Coordinates of C-alpha atoms in Angstrom, one line a residue:
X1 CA 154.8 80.5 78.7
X2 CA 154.9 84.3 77.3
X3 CA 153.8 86.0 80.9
X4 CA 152.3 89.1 78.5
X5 CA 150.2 87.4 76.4
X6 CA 148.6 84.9 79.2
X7 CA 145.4 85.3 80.1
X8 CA 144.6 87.0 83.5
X9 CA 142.4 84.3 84.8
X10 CA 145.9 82.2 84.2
X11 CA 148.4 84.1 85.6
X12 CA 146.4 84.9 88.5
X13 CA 145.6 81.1 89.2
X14 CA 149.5 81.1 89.3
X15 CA 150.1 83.7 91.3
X16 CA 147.7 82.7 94.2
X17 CA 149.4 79.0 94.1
X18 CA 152.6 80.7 93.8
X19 CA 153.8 78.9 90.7
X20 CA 154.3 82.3 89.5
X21 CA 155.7 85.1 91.7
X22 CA 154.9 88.7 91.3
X23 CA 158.7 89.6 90.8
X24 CA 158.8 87.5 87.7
X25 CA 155.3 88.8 86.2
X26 CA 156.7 92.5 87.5
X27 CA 160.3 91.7 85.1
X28 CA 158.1 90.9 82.7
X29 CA 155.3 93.3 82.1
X30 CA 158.4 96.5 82.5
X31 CA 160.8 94.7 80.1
X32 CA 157.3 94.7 77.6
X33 CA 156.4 98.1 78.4
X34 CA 160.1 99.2 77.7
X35 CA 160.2 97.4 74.2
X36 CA 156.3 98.5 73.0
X37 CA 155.3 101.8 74.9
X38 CA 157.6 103.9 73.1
X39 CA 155.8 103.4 69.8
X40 CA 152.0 103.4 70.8
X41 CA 152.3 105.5 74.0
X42 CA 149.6 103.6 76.0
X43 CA 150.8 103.8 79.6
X44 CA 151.9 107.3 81.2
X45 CA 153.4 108.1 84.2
X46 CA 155.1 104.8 84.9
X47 CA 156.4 104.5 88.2
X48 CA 160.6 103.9 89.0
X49 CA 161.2 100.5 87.8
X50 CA 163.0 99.6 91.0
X51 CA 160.2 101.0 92.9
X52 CA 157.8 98.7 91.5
X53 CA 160.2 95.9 91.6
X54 CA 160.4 96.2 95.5
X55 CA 156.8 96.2 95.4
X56 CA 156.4 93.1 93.4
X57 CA 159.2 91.1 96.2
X58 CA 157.4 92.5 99.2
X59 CA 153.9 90.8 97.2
X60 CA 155.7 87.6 97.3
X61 CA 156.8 87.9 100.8
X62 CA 153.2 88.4 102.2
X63 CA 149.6 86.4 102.4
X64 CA 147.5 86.4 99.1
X65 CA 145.4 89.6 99.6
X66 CA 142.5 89.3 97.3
X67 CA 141.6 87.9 93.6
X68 CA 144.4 90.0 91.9
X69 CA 146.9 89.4 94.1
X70 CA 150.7 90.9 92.4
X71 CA 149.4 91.7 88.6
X72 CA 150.6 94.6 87.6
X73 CA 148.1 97.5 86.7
X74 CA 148.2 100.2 84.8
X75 CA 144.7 103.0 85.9
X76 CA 143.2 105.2 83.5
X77 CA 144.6 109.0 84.1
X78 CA 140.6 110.2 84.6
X79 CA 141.1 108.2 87.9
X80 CA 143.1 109.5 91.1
X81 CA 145.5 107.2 92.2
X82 CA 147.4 107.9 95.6
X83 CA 151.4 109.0 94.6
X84 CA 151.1 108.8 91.1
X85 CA 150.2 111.7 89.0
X86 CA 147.0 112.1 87.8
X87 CA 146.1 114.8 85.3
X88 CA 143.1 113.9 83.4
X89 CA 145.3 115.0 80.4
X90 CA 144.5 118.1 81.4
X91 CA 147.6 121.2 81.5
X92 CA 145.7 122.2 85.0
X93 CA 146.2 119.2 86.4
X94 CA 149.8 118.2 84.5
X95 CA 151.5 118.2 87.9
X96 CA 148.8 117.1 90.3
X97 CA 150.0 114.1 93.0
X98 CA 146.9 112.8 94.9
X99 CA 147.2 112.0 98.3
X100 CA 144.5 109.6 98.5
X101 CA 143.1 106.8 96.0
X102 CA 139.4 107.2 94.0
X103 CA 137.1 104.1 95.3
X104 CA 138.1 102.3 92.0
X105 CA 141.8 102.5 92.4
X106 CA 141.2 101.5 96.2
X107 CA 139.4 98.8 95.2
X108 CA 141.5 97.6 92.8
X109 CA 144.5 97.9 95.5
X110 CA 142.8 96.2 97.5
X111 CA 141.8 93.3 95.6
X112 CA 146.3 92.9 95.6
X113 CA 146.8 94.8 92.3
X114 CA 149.9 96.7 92.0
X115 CA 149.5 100.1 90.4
X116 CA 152.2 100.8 87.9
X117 CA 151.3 103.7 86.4
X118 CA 148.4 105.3 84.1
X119 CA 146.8 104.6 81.0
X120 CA 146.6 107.5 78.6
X121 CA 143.5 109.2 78.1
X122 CA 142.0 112.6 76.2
X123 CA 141.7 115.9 77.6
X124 CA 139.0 115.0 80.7
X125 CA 137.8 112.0 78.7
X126 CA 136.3 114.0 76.1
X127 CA 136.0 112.4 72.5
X128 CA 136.6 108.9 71.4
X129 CA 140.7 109.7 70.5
X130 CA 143.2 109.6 72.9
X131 CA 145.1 112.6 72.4
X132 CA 146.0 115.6 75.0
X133 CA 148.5 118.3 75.6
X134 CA 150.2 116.8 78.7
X135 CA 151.4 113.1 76.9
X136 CA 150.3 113.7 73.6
X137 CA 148.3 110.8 70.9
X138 CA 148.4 106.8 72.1
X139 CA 148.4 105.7 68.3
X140 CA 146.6 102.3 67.3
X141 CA 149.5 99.2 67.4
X142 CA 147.7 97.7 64.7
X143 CA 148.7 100.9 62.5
X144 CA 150.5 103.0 64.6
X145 CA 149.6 105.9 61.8
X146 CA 146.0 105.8 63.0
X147 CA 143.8 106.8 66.2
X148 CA 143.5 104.1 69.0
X149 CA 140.1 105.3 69.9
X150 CA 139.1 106.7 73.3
X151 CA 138.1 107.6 76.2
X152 CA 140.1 104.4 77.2
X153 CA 142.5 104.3 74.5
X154 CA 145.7 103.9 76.4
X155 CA 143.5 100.8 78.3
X156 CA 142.8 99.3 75.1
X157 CA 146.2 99.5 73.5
X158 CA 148.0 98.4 76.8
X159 CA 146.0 94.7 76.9
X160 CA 146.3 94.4 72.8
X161 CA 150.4 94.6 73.1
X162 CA 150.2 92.4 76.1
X163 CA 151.7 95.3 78.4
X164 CA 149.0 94.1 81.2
X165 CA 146.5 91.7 81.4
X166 CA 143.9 93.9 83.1
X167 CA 142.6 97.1 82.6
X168 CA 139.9 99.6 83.7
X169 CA 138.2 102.0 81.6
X170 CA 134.6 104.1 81.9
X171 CA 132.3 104.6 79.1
X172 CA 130.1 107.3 78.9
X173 CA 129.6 107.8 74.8
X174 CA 131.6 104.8 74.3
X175 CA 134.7 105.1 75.6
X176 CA 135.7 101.9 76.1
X177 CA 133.3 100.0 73.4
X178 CA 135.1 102.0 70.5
X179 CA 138.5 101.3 71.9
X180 CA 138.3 97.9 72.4
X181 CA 136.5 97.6 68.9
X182 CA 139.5 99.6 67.2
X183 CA 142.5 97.3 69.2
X184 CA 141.3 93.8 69.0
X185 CA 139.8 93.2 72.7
X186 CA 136.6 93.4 74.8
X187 CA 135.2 96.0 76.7
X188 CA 132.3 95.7 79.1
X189 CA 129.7 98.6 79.6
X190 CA 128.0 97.0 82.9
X191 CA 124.4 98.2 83.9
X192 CA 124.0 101.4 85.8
X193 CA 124.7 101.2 89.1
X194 CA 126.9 98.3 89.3
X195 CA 129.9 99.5 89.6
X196 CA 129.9 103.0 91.4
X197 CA 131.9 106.2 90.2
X198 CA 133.6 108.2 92.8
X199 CA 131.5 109.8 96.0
X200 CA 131.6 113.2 94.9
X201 CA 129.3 115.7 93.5
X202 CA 125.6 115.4 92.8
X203 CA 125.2 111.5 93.3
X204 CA 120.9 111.5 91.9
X205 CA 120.9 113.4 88.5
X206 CA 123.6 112.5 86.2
X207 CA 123.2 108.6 85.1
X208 CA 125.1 108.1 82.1
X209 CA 128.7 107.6 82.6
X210 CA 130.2 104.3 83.9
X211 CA 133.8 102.8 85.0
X212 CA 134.2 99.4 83.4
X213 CA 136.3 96.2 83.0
X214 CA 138.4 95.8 79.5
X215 CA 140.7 92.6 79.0
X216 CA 141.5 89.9 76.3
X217 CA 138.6 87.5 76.5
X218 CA 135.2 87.4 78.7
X219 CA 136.2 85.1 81.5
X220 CA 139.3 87.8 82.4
X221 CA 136.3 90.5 81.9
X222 CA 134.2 88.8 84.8
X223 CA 136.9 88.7 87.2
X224 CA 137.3 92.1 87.3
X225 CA 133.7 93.1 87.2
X226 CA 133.1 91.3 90.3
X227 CA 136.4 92.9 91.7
X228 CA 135.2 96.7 90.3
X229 CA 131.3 95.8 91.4
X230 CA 129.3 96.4 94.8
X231 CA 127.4 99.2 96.8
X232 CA 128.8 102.3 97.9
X233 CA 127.2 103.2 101.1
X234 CA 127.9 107.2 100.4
X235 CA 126.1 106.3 96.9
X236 CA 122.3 106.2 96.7
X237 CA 121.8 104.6 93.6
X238 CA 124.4 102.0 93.5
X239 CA 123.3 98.3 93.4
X240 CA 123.9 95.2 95.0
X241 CA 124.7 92.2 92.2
X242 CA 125.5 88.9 91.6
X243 CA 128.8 87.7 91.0
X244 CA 129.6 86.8 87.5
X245 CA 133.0 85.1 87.5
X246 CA 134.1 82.2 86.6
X247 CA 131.4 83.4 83.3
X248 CA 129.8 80.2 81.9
X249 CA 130.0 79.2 78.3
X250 CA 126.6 78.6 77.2
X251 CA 125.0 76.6 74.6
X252 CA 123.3 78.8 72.6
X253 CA 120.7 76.5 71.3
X254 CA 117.1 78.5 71.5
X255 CA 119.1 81.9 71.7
X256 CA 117.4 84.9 69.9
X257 CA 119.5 88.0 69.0
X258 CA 118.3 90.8 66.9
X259 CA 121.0 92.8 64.7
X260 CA 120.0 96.2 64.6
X261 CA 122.3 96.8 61.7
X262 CA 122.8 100.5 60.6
X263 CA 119.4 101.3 62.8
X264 CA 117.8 101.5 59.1
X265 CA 120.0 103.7 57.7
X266 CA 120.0 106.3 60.4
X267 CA 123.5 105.8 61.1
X268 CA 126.2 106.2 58.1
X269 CA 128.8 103.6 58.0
X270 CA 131.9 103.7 56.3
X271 CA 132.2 100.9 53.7
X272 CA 133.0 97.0 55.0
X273 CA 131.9 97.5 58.1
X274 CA 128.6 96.4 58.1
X275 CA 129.3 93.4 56.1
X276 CA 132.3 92.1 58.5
X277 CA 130.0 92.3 61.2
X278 CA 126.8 90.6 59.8
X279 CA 129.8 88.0 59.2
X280 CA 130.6 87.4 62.2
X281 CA 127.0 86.8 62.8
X282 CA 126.9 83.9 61.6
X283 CA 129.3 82.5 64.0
X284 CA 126.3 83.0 66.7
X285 CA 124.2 81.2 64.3
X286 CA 126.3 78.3 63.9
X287 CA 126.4 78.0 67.8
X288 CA 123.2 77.2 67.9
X289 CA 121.3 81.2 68.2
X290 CA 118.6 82.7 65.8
X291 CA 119.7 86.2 63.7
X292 CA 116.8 88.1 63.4
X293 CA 117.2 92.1 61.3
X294 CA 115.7 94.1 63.4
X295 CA 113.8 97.2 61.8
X296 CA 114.6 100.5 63.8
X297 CA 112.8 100.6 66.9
X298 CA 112.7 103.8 67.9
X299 CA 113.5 107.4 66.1
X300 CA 116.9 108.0 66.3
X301 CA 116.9 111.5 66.0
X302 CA 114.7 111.5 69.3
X303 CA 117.2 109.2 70.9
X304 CA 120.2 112.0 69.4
X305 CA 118.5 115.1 71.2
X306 CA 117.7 113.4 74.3
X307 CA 121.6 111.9 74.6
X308 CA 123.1 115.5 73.5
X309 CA 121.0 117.3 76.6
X310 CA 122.1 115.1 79.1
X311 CA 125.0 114.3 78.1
X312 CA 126.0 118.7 78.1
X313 CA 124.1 118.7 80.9
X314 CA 126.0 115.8 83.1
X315 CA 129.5 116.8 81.8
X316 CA 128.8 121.1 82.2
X317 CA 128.3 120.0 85.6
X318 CA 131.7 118.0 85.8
X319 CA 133.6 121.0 84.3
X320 CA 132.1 123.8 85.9
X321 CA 134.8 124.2 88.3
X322 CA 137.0 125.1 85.3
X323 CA 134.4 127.9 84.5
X324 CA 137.2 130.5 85.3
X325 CA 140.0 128.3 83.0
X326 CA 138.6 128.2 80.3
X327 CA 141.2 129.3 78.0
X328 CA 142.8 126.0 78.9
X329 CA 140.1 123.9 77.8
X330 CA 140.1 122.0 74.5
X331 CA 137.0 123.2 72.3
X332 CA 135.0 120.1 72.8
X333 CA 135.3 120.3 76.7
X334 CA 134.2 124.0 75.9
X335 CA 131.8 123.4 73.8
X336 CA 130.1 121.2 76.3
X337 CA 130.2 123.3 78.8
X338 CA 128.8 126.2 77.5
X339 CA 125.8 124.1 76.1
X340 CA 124.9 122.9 79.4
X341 CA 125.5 126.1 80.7
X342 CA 122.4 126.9 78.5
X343 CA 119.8 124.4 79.5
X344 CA 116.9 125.5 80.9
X345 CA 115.6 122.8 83.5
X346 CA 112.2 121.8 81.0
X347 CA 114.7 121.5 78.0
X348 CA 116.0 118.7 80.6
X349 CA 113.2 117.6 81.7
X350 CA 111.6 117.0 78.2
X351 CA 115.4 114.8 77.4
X352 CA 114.6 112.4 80.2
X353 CA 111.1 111.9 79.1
X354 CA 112.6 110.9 75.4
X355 CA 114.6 108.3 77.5
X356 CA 111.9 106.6 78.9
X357 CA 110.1 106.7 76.3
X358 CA 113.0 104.8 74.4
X359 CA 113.5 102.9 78.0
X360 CA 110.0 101.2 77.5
X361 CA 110.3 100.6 74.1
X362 CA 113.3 98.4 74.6
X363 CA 112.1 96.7 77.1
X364 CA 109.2 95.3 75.1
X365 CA 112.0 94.6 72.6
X366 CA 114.3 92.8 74.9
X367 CA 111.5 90.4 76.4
X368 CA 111.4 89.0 72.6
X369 CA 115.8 89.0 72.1
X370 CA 118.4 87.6 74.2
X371 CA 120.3 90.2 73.4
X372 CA 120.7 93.0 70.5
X373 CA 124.0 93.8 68.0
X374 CA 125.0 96.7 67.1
X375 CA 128.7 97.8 65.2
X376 CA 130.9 99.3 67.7
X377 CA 131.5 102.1 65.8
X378 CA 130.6 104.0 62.6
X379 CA 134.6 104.5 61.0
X380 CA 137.8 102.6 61.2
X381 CA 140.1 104.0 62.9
X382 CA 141.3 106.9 61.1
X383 CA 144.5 109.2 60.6
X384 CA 146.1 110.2 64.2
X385 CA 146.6 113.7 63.3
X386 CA 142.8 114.0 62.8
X387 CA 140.4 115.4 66.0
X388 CA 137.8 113.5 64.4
X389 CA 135.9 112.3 61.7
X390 CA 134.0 115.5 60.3
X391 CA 132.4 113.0 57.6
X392 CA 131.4 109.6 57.0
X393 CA 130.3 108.7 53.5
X394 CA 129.1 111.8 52.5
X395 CA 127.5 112.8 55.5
X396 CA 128.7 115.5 57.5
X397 CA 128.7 115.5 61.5
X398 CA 127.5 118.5 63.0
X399 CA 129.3 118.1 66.3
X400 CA 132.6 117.0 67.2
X401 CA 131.3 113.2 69.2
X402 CA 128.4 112.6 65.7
X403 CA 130.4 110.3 64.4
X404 CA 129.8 108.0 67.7
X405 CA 126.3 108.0 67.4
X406 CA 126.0 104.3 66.9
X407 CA 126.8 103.7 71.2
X408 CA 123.8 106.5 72.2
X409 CA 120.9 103.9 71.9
X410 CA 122.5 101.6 74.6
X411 CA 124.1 104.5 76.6
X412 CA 121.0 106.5 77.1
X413 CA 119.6 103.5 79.1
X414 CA 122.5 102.0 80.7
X415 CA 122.2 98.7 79.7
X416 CA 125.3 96.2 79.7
X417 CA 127.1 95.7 76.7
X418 CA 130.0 93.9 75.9
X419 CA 132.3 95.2 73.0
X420 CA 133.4 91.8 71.1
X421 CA 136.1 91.7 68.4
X422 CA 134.8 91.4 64.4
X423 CA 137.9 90.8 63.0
X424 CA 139.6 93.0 60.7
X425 CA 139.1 95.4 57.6
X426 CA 141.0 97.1 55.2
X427 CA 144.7 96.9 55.9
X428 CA 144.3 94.7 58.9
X429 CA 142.0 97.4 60.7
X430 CA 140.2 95.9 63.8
X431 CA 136.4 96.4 64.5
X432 CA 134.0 95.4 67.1
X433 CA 130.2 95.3 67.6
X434 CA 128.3 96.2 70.7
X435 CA 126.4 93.3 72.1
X436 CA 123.8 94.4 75.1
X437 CA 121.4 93.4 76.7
X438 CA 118.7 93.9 79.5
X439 CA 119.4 95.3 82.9
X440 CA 121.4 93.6 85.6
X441 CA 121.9 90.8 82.8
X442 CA 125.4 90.9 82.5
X443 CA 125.9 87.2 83.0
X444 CA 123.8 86.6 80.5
X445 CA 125.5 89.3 77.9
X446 CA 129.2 87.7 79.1
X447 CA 128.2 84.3 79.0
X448 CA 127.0 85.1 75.0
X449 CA 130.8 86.8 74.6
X450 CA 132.6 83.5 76.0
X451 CA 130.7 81.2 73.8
X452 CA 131.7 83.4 70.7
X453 CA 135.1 83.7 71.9
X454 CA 136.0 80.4 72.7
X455 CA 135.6 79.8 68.6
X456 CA 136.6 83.2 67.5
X457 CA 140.0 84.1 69.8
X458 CA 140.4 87.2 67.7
X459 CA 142.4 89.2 70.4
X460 CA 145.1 86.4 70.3
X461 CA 146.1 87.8 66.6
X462 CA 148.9 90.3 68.1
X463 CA 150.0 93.0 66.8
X464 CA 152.8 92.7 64.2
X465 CA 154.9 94.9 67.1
X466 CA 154.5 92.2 69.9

């Protein structure tokens, strides 16, 4: 058995009956790391190898502590973890050491997981490619040439060379749907509230971003939901759930889904990638669901203002403590912060009522569909050296995150969405497509991944690298 490329459900049904010990998997995932990371750049700030090997014996040498007992973990650099550094890719925070771990990497301590370092992310999470001044690009293993994708980039590229088996990430404007899309693997959006952010700051107005579970198939995706999931007492809007793991395969037999395509043309696509995913489908079909084309169902320019106000809005309020840096900030981050800056509170105001607008509209929608499909993204995955697409098809974006618009209709409502794998494109390209669904039905939406995985398997086509 090849430890890397084993599921997580597997190797932690090993480790809890102690067929597998946490100094083998340890050996493993460093002598991985050491052969791939130089080339992609995924994980940053990797502890001392004999560090983390004393770690891994003193694992073995204890009770089982909780569902993820000794695998290894690498956290996305947006999240403090306690000893290691945590910079946000960020030159103000290139040498910052947190004393104490965010609620995520607590929980995921917890839960036995054995932090090994950080994934690599962009400059405060900003912009779906991972590239910043502290560790430089993670570049795409499928073509190390091109972008990886972002915010969770360095997650994404990690699982797809097999470097762990687990990862976190948080999605805001897609930041773990378009890197799972462009690197062969899953990501899962969850509903709002689910899984809580960290206590700090306003904790009412800003309900957008969301951390999230990414991993090779849907039943590894459950088991760390339910790890990542539950109320936060200092949290007001968090929410009790149900626990999704072990996710069911269901027969899909009387399933509707509605493919919302290109949302009639609102959203330019580069070529093939609408076709690969109407391909893929068909595979729902043949499991028994009905594909229905769904005609736009709401103005996507209304959706696009609504999602650009609160977006400034939320992420000006993130950044405002770097008011007086901002010579160090990158010109998105800037840009951001000097449009919310601007905002008068009715220019707000009049953004939220566009979302519930759009809020009630899909909910009519989704008591007709299952669930919805839309393409994970709008380009392949395109040249490293370039900040972003300024393009697509003829059509020029008129901000630096345009090109992205495709994830706005399910992040203005915080539904859960699961990024599947579509195969690949031109030169062996991955894509994805965003499957959602209602609030609080994440079972549902993972259950509808596992089925289509279970026939598809596309993140077992490695890298040519691994």
């Amino acid at each position: 058995m090849n430890l890397c490329d084993t599921s997580a459900v597997d190797l932690l049904e090993k480790l809890s009956t102690r067929q597998l010990s946490a100094e083998e998997l340890m050996l493993a995932t460093l002598e991985r790391i050491t052969s791939v990371n130089p080339e992609v750049n995924a994980i940053v700030a990797l502890q001392d190898p004999d560090v983390l090997m004393a770690q891994a014996r003193a694992t073995d040498e204890n009770p089982i502590q909780g569902p993820l007992n000794g695998l290894p973990m690498a956290i996305k650099d947006l999240v403090n973890v306690a000893g290691i550094t945590s910079s946000q890719g960020s030159p103000i925070f290139r040498n910052h050491v947190p004393a104490n771990d965010d609620l995520i990497a607590a929980r995921l301590r917890s839960a036995g997981a054995i932090p090994i370092g950080k994934t690599n992310t962009p400059e405060f999470g900003l912009g779906s490619h991972t590239f910043n001044p502290v560790y430089g690009a993670t570049r795409n293993p499928y073509d190390p040439a091109r972008s990886c994708g972002g915010s969770s980039g360095g997650a994404a590229v990690a699982l797809a060379t097999g470097m762990v088996a687990l990862a976190d990430g948080s999605d805001m404007m897609g930041s773990l749907r378009n890197p799972a899309a462009w690197n062969n693997v899953y990501g899962f959006r969850p509903s709002w509230g689910r899984v809580p952010s960290e206590p700090a700051g306003d904790l009412f107005l800003h309900q957008l971003s969301t951390l999230g579970p990414m991993a090779r198939s849907p039943c590894d995706i459950g088991l760390l939901l339910d790890v990542m999931s539950g109320p936060d007492p200092k949290q007001p809007l968090t929410c009790a759930s149900e626990p999704v793991s072990p996710v069911n395969i269901d027969n899909l037999d009387g399933v509707r889904i509605g493919w919302l395509s290109d949302w009639g043309g609102a959203f330019p696509m580069e070529d093939g990638i609408l076709s690969l995913c109407c391909n893929e489908l068909s595979i729902f079909a043949d499991l028994g669901a009905t594909i229905d084309e769904v005609p736009p169902p709401f103005d996507s320019e209304r959706i696009w203002e609504s999602w650009i106000t609160l977006r400034s809005w939320s992420v000006a309020a993130e950044l405002q403590p770097q008011a007086e840096n901002k010579d160090a900030l990158k010109d998105s981050a800037l840009w951001e912060l000097e449009r919310g800056q601007a905002l008068g509170a009715m220019e707000v105001h009049a953004a939220s009522v566009t979302r519930s607008d759009w809020f009630r509209r899909a909910v009519e929608l989704l008591s007709e569909y299952d669930a919805l499909v839309l393409p994970a993204a709008q380009v392949w995955p395109f040249p490293v050296e370039l900040p972003y697409p300024q393009a697509i098809g003829g059509v020029e974006m008129d901000t630096y995150h345009r090109w992205m618009q495709v994830v706005t209709p399910v992040s203005l409502l915080g539904l859960p969405c699961l990024s599947i794998p579509a195969g690949f494109g031109p030169g062996g390209l991955p894509m994805g497509m965003q499957l959602f669904g209602p609030r609080g039905g994440d079972a549902k939406i993972l259950a509808l991944g596992a089925a289509y995985h279970a026939v598809t398997r596309w993140p077992q086509r490695r890298p040519a690298m691994v």
